[in-house]
Coordinates of N, CA and C in Angstrom, one line a residue:
M1 N 68.2 280.1 87.3 CA 68.3 281.3 88.1 C 69.4 282.2 87.7
A2 N 69.2 283.5 88.0 CA 70.2 284.5 87.6 C 71.4 284.6 88.4
G3 N 71.4 284.0 89.6 CA 72.5 284.1 90.6 C 72.2 285.2 91.6
P4 N 73.2 285.5 92.5 CA 72.9 286.5 93.6 C 72.7 287.9 93.0
P5 N 72.0 288.7 93.8 CA 71.8 290.1 93.4 C 73.1 290.8 93.4
L6 N 73.2 291.9 92.5 CA 74.4 292.7 92.4 C 74.1 294.1 92.6
P7 N 73.7 294.5 93.9 CA 73.3 295.9 94.2 C 74.4 296.9 93.8
G8 N 74.0 297.9 93.1 CA 74.9 299.0 92.7 C 76.0 298.6 91.7
K9 N 76.0 297.4 91.2 CA 77.0 297.0 90.2 C 76.5 297.0 88.8
V10 N 75.2 296.7 88.6 CA 74.6 296.6 87.3 C 74.4 298.0 86.7
K11 N 74.8 298.2 85.4 CA 74.6 299.5 84.8 C 73.7 299.3 83.5
A12 N 73.6 298.1 83.0 CA 72.9 297.9 81.7 C 72.1 296.6 81.7
V13 N 71.0 296.6 81.0 CA 70.2 295.4 80.8 C 70.0 295.1 79.3
L14 N 70.3 293.9 78.8 CA 70.2 293.6 77.4 C 69.1 292.5 77.3
F15 N 68.3 292.6 76.2 CA 67.2 291.7 76.0 C 67.3 290.9 74.6
D16 N 66.9 289.7 74.6 CA 66.6 289.0 73.4 C 65.3 289.4 72.9
V17 N 65.0 289.1 71.6 CA 63.6 289.5 71.1 C 62.7 288.4 71.2
G18 N 62.8 287.4 70.3 CA 61.8 286.3 70.3 C 61.9 285.4 71.5
G19 N 60.8 285.3 72.2 CA 60.8 284.6 73.5 C 61.0 285.4 74.7
V20 N 61.3 286.7 74.5 CA 61.6 287.6 75.7 C 60.7 288.9 75.5
L21 N 61.1 289.7 74.5 CA 60.3 290.9 74.3 C 59.0 290.6 73.5
F22 N 59.1 289.5 72.7 CA 58.0 289.0 71.9 C 57.8 287.6 72.2
S23 N 56.6 287.1 71.9 CA 56.3 285.7 72.1 C 57.2 284.8 71.2
P24 N 57.5 283.5 71.7 CA 58.4 282.7 71.0 C 57.8 282.1 69.6
P25 N 58.6 282.1 68.6 CA 58.2 281.6 67.3 C 58.2 280.1 67.3
Q26 N 58.7 279.4 68.3 CA 58.8 278.0 68.4 C 57.4 277.4 68.5
I27 N 56.4 278.2 68.9 CA 55.0 277.7 69.0 C 54.5 277.3 67.6
A28 N 54.7 278.2 66.6 CA 54.3 278.0 65.2 C 55.1 276.8 64.6
I29 N 56.4 276.7 64.9 CA 57.2 275.7 64.4 C 56.7 274.3 64.9
S30 N 56.3 274.2 66.2 CA 55.8 273.0 66.7 C 54.4 272.6 66.1
E31 N 53.6 273.6 65.8 CA 52.4 273.4 65.1 C 52.5 272.8 63.7
V32 N 53.4 273.4 63.0 CA 53.7 272.9 61.6 C 54.3 271.5 61.7
E33 N 55.2 271.3 62.6 CA 55.8 269.9 62.8 C 54.7 268.9 63.0
R34 N 53.7 269.2 63.9 CA 52.6 268.2 64.1 C 51.8 268.0 62.9
E35 N 51.5 269.1 62.2 CA 50.5 269.1 61.1 C 51.1 268.2 59.9
H36 N 52.5 268.3 59.7 CA 53.1 267.7 58.5 C 53.9 266.5 59.0
G37 N 54.0 266.2 60.3 CA 54.8 265.1 60.7 C 56.3 265.2 60.4
L38 N 56.8 266.4 60.5 CA 58.2 266.7 60.1 C 59.1 267.0 61.3
P39 N 60.3 266.6 61.3 CA 61.3 267.0 62.4 C 61.9 268.4 62.1
L40 N 61.1 269.4 62.2 CA 61.6 270.7 61.8 C 62.6 271.3 62.8
V41 N 62.4 271.0 64.1 CA 63.4 271.6 65.0 C 64.8 271.0 64.7
R42 N 64.8 269.7 64.4 CA 66.0 269.0 64.1 C 66.7 269.6 62.8
A43 N 65.8 270.0 61.8 CA 66.3 270.6 60.6 C 66.9 271.9 60.9
F44 N 66.4 272.7 61.8 CA 66.9 274.0 62.1 C 68.3 273.9 62.8
V45 N 68.5 272.9 63.6 CA 69.8 272.8 64.3 C 70.8 271.9 63.6
S46 N 70.4 271.0 62.8 CA 71.3 270.0 62.1 C 72.3 270.8 61.3
G47 N 73.6 270.4 61.5 CA 74.6 271.1 60.7 C 75.1 272.4 61.2
E48 N 74.7 272.8 62.4 CA 75.2 274.1 62.9 C 76.7 274.0 63.1
P49 N 77.4 275.1 62.9 CA 77.0 276.4 62.7 C 76.9 276.9 61.2
N50 N 77.0 275.9 60.3 CA 77.0 276.2 58.9 C 75.8 275.8 58.1
N51 N 74.7 275.6 58.7 CA 73.5 275.2 58.0 C 72.8 276.4 57.5
A52 N 71.7 276.3 56.7 CA 71.1 277.4 56.1 C 70.6 278.4 57.1
F53 N 70.0 277.9 58.2 CA 69.5 278.9 59.2 C 70.5 279.7 59.9
C54 N 71.7 279.1 60.2 CA 72.8 279.9 60.7 C 73.3 280.9 59.7
K55 N 73.4 280.5 58.4 CA 73.8 281.5 57.4 C 72.8 282.6 57.2
L56 N 71.5 282.3 57.4 CA 70.5 283.3 57.3 C 70.6 284.3 58.4
E57 N 70.9 283.8 59.6 CA 71.0 284.7 60.8 C 72.3 285.5 60.8
R58 N 73.3 285.0 60.1 CA 74.6 285.8 59.9 C 74.5 286.8 58.8
G59 N 73.4 286.8 58.0 CA 73.3 287.7 56.9 C 74.0 287.2 55.6
E60 N 74.4 285.9 55.6 CA 75.0 285.3 54.4 C 74.0 284.9 53.4
L61 N 72.8 284.7 53.8 CA 71.6 284.5 52.9 C 70.5 285.4 53.3
T62 N 69.8 285.9 52.2 CA 68.5 286.6 52.5 C 67.5 285.6 52.7
L63 N 66.3 286.0 53.1 CA 65.2 285.1 53.4 C 64.8 284.3 52.1
S64 N 64.8 285.0 50.9 CA 64.4 284.3 49.7 C 65.4 283.3 49.3
Q65 N 66.7 283.5 49.6 CA 67.8 282.6 49.3 C 67.8 281.4 50.2
F66 N 67.3 281.7 51.4 CA 67.3 280.7 52.5 C 66.3 279.6 52.2
F67 N 65.1 279.9 51.7 CA 64.0 279.0 51.5 C 64.4 277.7 50.8
P68 N 65.0 277.8 49.6 CA 65.3 276.5 48.9 C 66.4 275.7 49.7
E69 N 67.4 276.4 50.3 CA 68.4 275.6 51.0 C 67.8 274.9 52.2
F70 N 66.9 275.6 52.9 CA 66.3 275.0 54.1 C 65.4 273.8 53.7
E71 N 64.7 274.0 52.6 CA 63.8 272.9 52.2 C 64.7 271.7 51.8
S72 N 65.8 271.9 51.2 CA 66.7 270.7 50.9 C 67.2 270.1 52.2
E73 N 67.5 270.9 53.2 CA 68.0 270.3 54.5 C 66.9 269.6 55.2
V74 N 65.7 270.1 55.1 CA 64.5 269.4 55.7 C 64.3 268.0 55.0
E75 N 64.5 268.0 53.7 CA 64.3 266.8 52.9 C 65.4 265.8 53.3
R76 N 66.6 266.2 53.5 CA 67.7 265.3 53.9 C 67.5 264.7 55.2
V77 N 67.0 265.6 56.2 CA 66.7 265.1 57.5 C 65.6 264.0 57.5
V78 N 64.5 264.3 56.8 CA 63.4 263.4 56.7 C 63.8 262.1 56.0
E79 N 64.6 262.2 54.9 CA 65.0 261.0 54.2 C 65.9 260.1 55.1
S80 N 66.6 260.8 56.0 CA 67.5 260.0 56.8 C 66.7 259.1 57.9
H81 N 65.4 259.5 58.0 CA 64.5 258.7 58.8 C 63.6 257.8 58.0
G82 N 64.0 257.6 56.7 CA 63.2 256.7 55.9 C 61.9 257.2 55.4
S83 N 61.7 258.6 55.4 CA 60.4 259.1 55.0 C 60.5 260.2 53.9
T84 N 59.5 260.8 53.5 CA 59.5 261.9 52.5 C 58.8 263.1 53.0
V85 N 59.1 264.3 52.4 CA 58.5 265.5 52.9 C 57.1 265.6 52.2
P86 N 56.0 265.9 53.0 CA 54.7 266.0 52.4 C 54.7 267.1 51.3
A87 N 53.8 267.0 50.3 CA 53.7 267.9 49.2 C 53.3 269.3 49.7
G88 N 52.6 269.4 50.8 CA 52.0 270.7 51.2 C 53.0 271.5 52.0
F89 N 54.2 271.0 52.3 CA 55.1 271.8 53.1 C 55.9 272.7 52.3
S90 N 56.1 273.9 52.8 CA 57.0 274.9 52.2 C 57.7 275.8 53.3
A91 N 58.9 276.1 53.1 CA 59.6 277.0 54.1 C 58.9 278.4 54.1
S92 N 58.5 278.8 53.0 CA 57.8 280.2 52.9 C 56.6 280.2 53.8
V93 N 55.7 279.2 53.7 CA 54.5 279.1 54.5 C 54.9 279.0 56.0
L94 N 55.9 278.2 56.3 CA 56.4 278.0 57.7 C 56.8 279.4 58.3
F95 N 57.5 280.2 57.5 CA 58.0 281.5 58.1 C 56.8 282.4 58.1
Q96 N 55.9 282.4 57.3 CA 54.7 283.2 57.4 C 53.9 282.9 58.7
R97 N 53.8 281.6 59.0 CA 53.2 281.2 60.2 C 53.9 281.7 61.5
M98 N 55.2 281.5 61.4 CA 56.0 282.0 62.5 C 55.9 283.5 62.7
S99 N 55.9 284.3 61.6 CA 55.8 285.7 61.7 C 54.4 286.1 62.3
S100 N 53.4 285.6 61.7 CA 52.1 286.0 62.1 C 51.7 285.5 63.5
S101 N 52.4 284.6 64.1 CA 52.1 284.1 65.4 C 52.7 285.0 66.5
V102 N 53.7 285.7 66.2 CA 54.6 286.5 67.2 C 53.8 287.7 67.7
R103 N 53.8 287.9 69.0 CA 53.1 289.1 69.6 C 54.1 289.7 70.6
P104 N 54.0 291.0 70.8 CA 54.8 291.6 71.8 C 54.3 291.2 73.2
V105 N 55.3 291.2 74.2 CA 54.9 290.9 75.5 C 54.8 292.2 76.3
P106 N 53.6 292.7 76.5 CA 53.5 294.1 77.1 C 54.2 294.3 78.5
A107 N 54.2 293.3 79.3 CA 54.8 293.4 80.6 C 56.4 293.6 80.4
M108 N 56.9 293.0 79.5 CA 58.4 293.1 79.3 C 58.7 294.4 78.7
I109 N 57.8 294.9 77.8 CA 58.0 296.3 77.2 C 57.9 297.3 78.2
R110 N 56.9 297.2 79.2 CA 56.8 298.1 80.3 C 58.0 298.1 81.2
A111 N 58.5 296.9 81.4 CA 59.7 296.7 82.2 C 60.9 297.5 81.7
V112 N 61.0 297.5 80.3 CA 62.1 298.3 79.7 C 62.0 299.7 80.0
D113 N 60.8 300.3 80.0 CA 60.6 301.7 80.3 C 60.9 302.0 81.8
T114 N 60.5 301.1 82.7 CA 60.7 301.2 84.1 C 62.2 301.2 84.3
I115 N 62.9 300.3 83.7 CA 64.4 300.1 83.9 C 65.1 301.4 83.4
Q116 N 64.7 301.9 82.3 CA 65.3 303.1 81.8 C 65.1 304.3 82.7
Q117 N 63.9 304.4 83.2 CA 63.5 305.5 84.1 C 64.3 305.4 85.5
A118 N 64.8 304.2 85.8 CA 65.6 304.0 87.0 C 67.0 304.3 86.7
G119 N 67.4 304.6 85.5 CA 68.7 305.1 85.2 C 69.6 304.0 84.5
Y120 N 69.1 302.8 84.2 CA 69.9 301.8 83.6 C 69.9 302.0 82.0
K121 N 71.0 301.6 81.4 CA 71.1 301.6 80.0 C 70.4 300.3 79.5
T122 N 69.9 300.3 78.3 CA 69.2 299.1 77.8 C 69.7 298.8 76.3
G123 N 69.6 297.5 76.0 CA 70.0 297.1 74.6 C 69.3 295.8 74.2
V124 N 69.5 295.5 73.0 CA 69.0 294.3 72.4 C 70.1 293.5 71.7
I125 N 70.1 292.2 71.9 CA 71.0 291.3 71.1 C 70.0 290.2 70.5
T126 N 69.9 290.3 69.2 CA 68.9 289.4 68.5 C 69.5 288.7 67.3
N127 N 69.3 287.4 67.2 CA 69.5 286.7 66.0 C 68.4 286.9 65.0
N128 N 68.6 287.5 63.9 CA 67.6 287.7 63.0 C 68.0 287.7 61.6
W129 N 67.3 288.2 60.6 CA 67.7 287.9 59.2 C 67.2 289.1 58.3
I130 N 67.7 289.1 57.1 CA 67.3 290.1 56.1 C 66.1 289.5 55.3
D131 N 65.0 290.2 55.6 CA 63.7 289.8 54.9 C 63.6 290.6 53.6
D132 N 64.1 290.0 52.5 CA 64.0 290.7 51.2 C 62.7 290.5 50.5
I133 N 61.8 289.8 51.2 CA 60.4 289.5 50.6 C 59.4 290.6 51.1
N134 N 59.4 290.8 52.4 CA 58.6 291.8 53.0 C 59.5 292.9 53.8
E135 N 60.1 293.7 53.0 CA 61.1 294.7 53.6 C 60.5 295.6 54.6
K136 N 59.2 295.9 54.5 CA 58.6 296.8 55.5 C 58.6 296.2 56.8
T137 N 58.4 294.8 56.9 CA 58.4 294.1 58.2 C 59.8 294.4 59.0
N138 N 60.9 294.3 58.2 CA 62.2 294.6 58.8 C 62.3 296.0 59.3
E139 N 61.7 296.9 58.5 CA 61.8 298.4 58.8 C 61.0 298.6 60.1
L140 N 59.9 298.0 60.2 CA 59.0 298.3 61.4 C 59.7 297.7 62.6
M141 N 60.3 296.6 62.6 CA 60.9 296.0 63.7 C 62.1 296.9 64.1
T142 N 62.9 297.2 63.1 CA 64.1 298.1 63.4 C 63.7 299.4 64.1
Q143 N 62.7 300.0 63.5 CA 62.2 301.3 64.1 C 61.7 301.1 65.5
F144 N 61.0 300.0 65.8 CA 60.5 299.8 67.1 C 61.7 299.6 68.1
L145 N 62.6 298.8 67.7 CA 63.8 298.5 68.6 C 64.6 299.7 68.8
N146 N 64.9 300.5 67.8 CA 65.7 301.7 67.9 C 65.1 302.7 68.7
S147 N 63.7 302.8 68.7 CA 63.0 303.8 69.5 C 62.9 303.4 71.0
H148 N 63.2 302.2 71.4 CA 63.0 301.7 72.7 C 64.3 301.4 73.5
F149 N 65.4 301.3 72.7 CA 66.7 300.8 73.4 C 67.8 301.7 73.0
D150 N 68.8 301.8 73.8 CA 70.0 302.5 73.6 C 70.9 301.9 72.5
V151 N 71.0 300.6 72.4 CA 71.8 300.0 71.3 C 71.0 298.7 70.9
V152 N 71.1 298.4 69.6 CA 70.4 297.2 69.1 C 71.5 296.5 68.2
L153 N 71.7 295.3 68.6 CA 72.7 294.4 67.8 C 71.9 293.3 67.1
Q154 N 71.9 293.4 65.7 CA 71.2 292.4 65.0 C 72.2 291.5 64.2
S155 N 72.1 290.2 64.4 CA 73.1 289.2 63.9 C 73.3 289.4 62.4
C156 N 72.3 289.6 61.7 CA 72.4 289.6 60.2 C 73.1 290.9 59.7
Q157 N 73.3 291.9 60.6 CA 74.0 293.1 60.2 C 75.5 293.0 60.6
L158 N 75.7 292.1 61.6 CA 77.1 292.0 62.1 C 77.8 290.8 61.6
G159 N 77.2 289.8 61.1 CA 77.8 288.6 60.6 C 78.2 287.6 61.7
I160 N 77.7 287.9 62.9 CA 77.9 287.0 64.0 C 76.6 286.8 64.7
R161 N 76.4 285.6 65.3 CA 75.1 285.4 66.0 C 75.3 284.7 67.4
K162 N 74.4 284.9 68.2 CA 74.4 284.2 69.5 C 74.5 282.7 69.2
P163 N 75.3 281.9 69.9 CA 76.0 282.2 71.2 C 77.4 282.7 71.0
N164 N 77.8 283.2 69.8 CA 79.2 283.7 69.7 C 79.5 284.7 70.8
P165 N 80.5 284.6 71.5 CA 80.9 285.5 72.6 C 81.1 286.9 72.1
L166 N 81.6 287.1 70.9 CA 81.9 288.4 70.3 C 80.7 289.3 70.3
I167 N 79.5 288.8 70.1 CA 78.3 289.6 70.0 C 78.0 290.2 71.4
Y168 N 78.2 289.4 72.5 CA 78.0 289.9 73.8 C 78.9 291.0 74.2
R169 N 80.2 290.8 73.9 CA 81.2 291.7 74.2 C 81.0 293.0 73.4
L170 N 80.6 292.9 72.1 CA 80.4 294.1 71.3 C 79.2 294.9 71.9
A171 N 78.1 294.2 72.4 CA 77.1 295.0 73.0 C 77.5 295.7 74.2
C172 N 78.3 295.1 75.0 CA 78.8 295.8 76.2 C 79.7 297.0 75.9
H173 N 80.5 296.8 74.8 CA 81.3 297.9 74.4 C 80.5 299.1 73.9
R174 N 79.5 298.8 73.1 CA 78.6 299.9 72.6 C 77.9 300.6 73.7
L175 N 77.5 299.9 74.8 CA 76.9 300.5 75.9 C 77.9 301.1 76.9
E176 N 79.2 300.9 76.7 CA 80.2 301.5 77.5 C 80.2 300.9 78.9
V177 N 80.0 299.6 79.0 CA 80.0 298.9 80.3 C 80.8 297.7 80.2
Q178 N 81.3 297.2 81.3 CA 82.0 295.9 81.4 C 80.9 294.8 81.4
P179 N 81.3 293.6 80.9 CA 80.3 292.5 80.9 C 79.8 292.2 82.3
S180 N 80.6 292.4 83.3 CA 80.2 292.2 84.8 C 79.2 293.2 85.2
Q181 N 79.0 294.3 84.4 CA 78.1 295.4 84.8 C 76.7 295.2 84.0
A182 N 76.6 294.1 83.3 CA 75.4 293.9 82.4 C 74.6 292.7 82.8
V183 N 73.3 292.8 82.6 CA 72.4 291.6 82.7 C 71.8 291.3 81.4
F184 N 71.7 290.0 81.0 CA 71.2 289.6 79.7 C 70.0 288.7 79.9
L185 N 68.9 288.9 79.2 CA 67.8 288.0 79.3 C 67.6 287.2 77.9
D186 N 67.4 286.0 78.0 CA 67.2 285.1 76.8 C 66.4 283.9 77.1
D187 N 65.7 283.3 76.2 CA 64.9 282.2 76.5 C 65.6 280.9 76.2
L188 N 66.8 281.0 75.5 CA 67.5 279.8 75.1 C 68.7 279.5 76.0
G189 N 68.8 278.3 76.6 CA 69.8 278.0 77.5 C 71.2 278.3 77.1
R190 N 71.5 277.9 75.8 CA 72.9 278.1 75.3 C 73.3 279.5 75.2
N191 N 72.3 280.4 74.9 CA 72.6 281.9 74.8 C 72.8 282.4 76.2
V192 N 72.1 281.9 77.1 CA 72.3 282.4 78.5 C 73.7 281.9 79.0
R193 N 74.0 280.7 78.7 CA 75.4 280.2 79.1 C 76.5 281.0 78.6
A194 N 76.3 281.3 77.3 CA 77.4 282.1 76.6 C 77.5 283.5 77.2
A195 N 76.4 284.1 77.6 CA 76.5 285.4 78.2 C 77.2 285.3 79.6
R196 N 77.0 284.2 80.3 CA 77.6 284.1 81.6 C 79.1 283.8 81.4
D197 N 79.5 283.1 80.3 CA 80.8 282.8 80.1 C 81.7 284.0 79.8
V198 N 81.1 285.1 79.3 CA 81.9 286.3 79.1 C 81.8 287.2 80.3
G199 N 81.1 286.8 81.3 CA 81.1 287.6 82.6 C 79.9 288.4 82.9
M200 N 78.8 288.2 82.1 CA 77.5 288.8 82.3 C 76.7 288.1 83.3
T201 N 75.8 288.7 83.9 CA 74.8 288.1 84.7 C 73.6 287.8 83.7
A202 N 73.1 286.6 83.7 CA 72.1 286.2 82.7 C 70.8 285.6 83.4
V203 N 69.7 285.9 82.8 CA 68.4 285.4 83.3 C 67.8 284.6 82.2
R204 N 67.5 283.3 82.4 CA 66.8 282.6 81.4 C 65.3 282.8 81.5
V205 N 64.7 283.1 80.5 CA 63.3 283.5 80.5 C 62.4 282.3 80.2
R206 N 61.9 281.6 81.2 CA 61.0 280.6 80.9 C 59.6 281.0 81.0
E207 N 59.3 282.0 81.8 CA 58.0 282.7 81.9 C 58.3 284.1 82.2
T208 N 57.4 285.0 81.6 CA 57.6 286.4 81.8 C 57.7 286.8 83.2
H209 N 56.7 286.4 84.0 CA 56.7 286.9 85.4 C 57.9 286.4 86.2
Q210 N 58.3 285.1 85.9 CA 59.5 284.6 86.6 C 60.7 285.4 86.3
A211 N 60.9 285.8 85.0 CA 62.0 286.6 84.6 C 62.1 288.0 85.1
L212 N 60.9 288.6 85.2 CA 60.8 290.0 85.7 C 61.0 290.0 87.2
R213 N 60.6 288.9 87.9 CA 60.9 288.8 89.3 C 62.4 288.7 89.6
E214 N 63.1 287.9 88.8 CA 64.5 287.7 89.0 C 65.3 289.0 88.6
L215 N 64.8 289.7 87.5 CA 65.5 290.9 87.0 C 65.3 292.0 88.1
G216 N 64.0 292.1 88.5 CA 63.7 293.2 89.6 C 64.6 293.0 90.8
T217 N 64.8 291.8 91.2 CA 65.6 291.5 92.4 C 67.1 292.0 92.1
L218 N 67.6 291.6 90.9 CA 68.9 292.0 90.5 C 69.2 293.5 90.6
L219 N 68.2 294.2 90.1 CA 68.3 295.7 89.8 C 67.8 296.5 91.1
G220 N 67.1 295.9 92.0 CA 66.5 296.6 93.1 C 65.3 297.5 92.5
V221 N 64.6 297.0 91.5 CA 63.5 297.8 90.9 C 62.3 296.9 90.9
R222 N 61.2 297.5 91.3 CA 59.9 296.7 91.2 C 59.4 296.7 89.8
L223 N 59.2 295.5 89.3 CA 58.7 295.4 87.9 C 57.4 294.7 87.9
A224 N 56.3 295.4 87.5 CA 55.0 294.9 87.5 C 54.8 293.9 86.3
F225 N 54.0 292.9 86.5 CA 53.8 291.9 85.4 C 52.4 291.3 85.6
E226 N 51.9 290.8 84.5 CA 50.7 290.1 84.4 C 50.9 288.8 83.7
K227 N 50.5 287.6 84.2 CA 50.7 286.3 83.6 C 50.2 286.2 82.2
T228 N 49.1 287.0 81.9 CA 48.5 286.8 80.6 C 49.0 287.7 79.6
D229 N 50.1 288.5 79.9 CA 50.6 289.5 79.0 C 51.2 289.0 77.7
S230 N 51.7 287.8 77.8 CA 52.5 287.3 76.6 C 51.7 287.1 75.4
S231 N 50.4 287.0 75.4 CA 49.5 286.8 74.3 C 48.4 287.8 74.2
S232 N 48.6 289.0 74.8 CA 47.5 289.9 74.9 C 47.4 290.9 73.8
S233 N 48.5 291.0 73.0 CA 48.5 292.0 71.9 C 48.2 291.4 70.6
S234 N 47.6 292.2 69.7 CA 47.3 291.7 68.4 C 48.2 292.2 67.3
S235 N 49.3 292.9 67.7 CA 50.2 293.4 66.7 C 51.0 292.3 66.1
H236 N 51.2 292.4 64.8 CA 52.0 291.3 64.0 C 53.4 291.8 63.7
V237 N 54.4 291.0 64.1 CA 55.8 291.4 63.8 C 56.5 290.2 63.2
S238 N 57.7 290.4 62.6 CA 58.5 289.3 62.1 C 59.2 288.6 63.3
L239 N 59.4 287.3 63.1 CA 60.2 286.5 64.1 C 61.6 287.1 64.2
K240 N 62.0 287.3 65.4 CA 63.4 287.6 65.7 C 63.7 286.9 67.0
S241 N 64.9 286.3 67.1 CA 65.3 285.6 68.2 C 66.5 286.1 68.9

C-alpha cells in the first residue's frame, strides 16, 4: 500500500517504465527460463551490484558488450548447479524476446495525461541501457518519454540505477520538489522501499487498476482504468525497467 493520502501536499508523480508504463519484461524471461531450463532470474541478480546487468544499466557496457559477459555469468550459475547451458540459448535472442513482448499500458498512459491536466508535474525514473544494436529503438523510446513527461532520468545516462537513493533525489531536484512532495510508482519492491527511504510516497504496482486506485486516492484525482489494458496494444518497444 502507498500509505495515507497526502491532500494538498503532493506536487509531482514519477513512474517506472517496465512493469508500470509498459508491460513487464519478466514474462519473456520466465518463458525462456522454462524453455531452456535455465535459472535466468538468478543470473540477472547474482553478483549485484557489479554483475554484467548492473553494468549495462549504469551505461558501463553497451548491449553488444553485455551479451558475452552475461552469457559467461549464466554459464557460471548453471555450472554451479552441476548442469550446462543448452546450445540453443543466447543472450541476444533473450533480449529480442524481452523487447518484442513489451507493450504500453494504455490506462497508465491516460493517467499521466489526467495527472498533468490536474496540475501535477510528472517524471520517469528508469533503469535502462544503451542499445548499440538497434539504435532506433532507443531513439523512439526516448522521444516517447520526453514528449509525455516533464523530466526523464535514464540510468545508463546517469551512471546510477535504482535503488540507489541518488537517482530519486536527482529526480526530485529536477522537478523542483522535495521528496516528501513526490509519489513514485514501481513494480519492484526494492525500488519502492528505496523511494520511501528518501522520503517519497511510493506505490508498488502489482496490477494497473490497483495502482491507479491508490494513486488516485493520494492525488484526489479520479483515474479511469480497464483491467485488460496491460496487453491491449500492439506497439513494440525496447525493455526498460
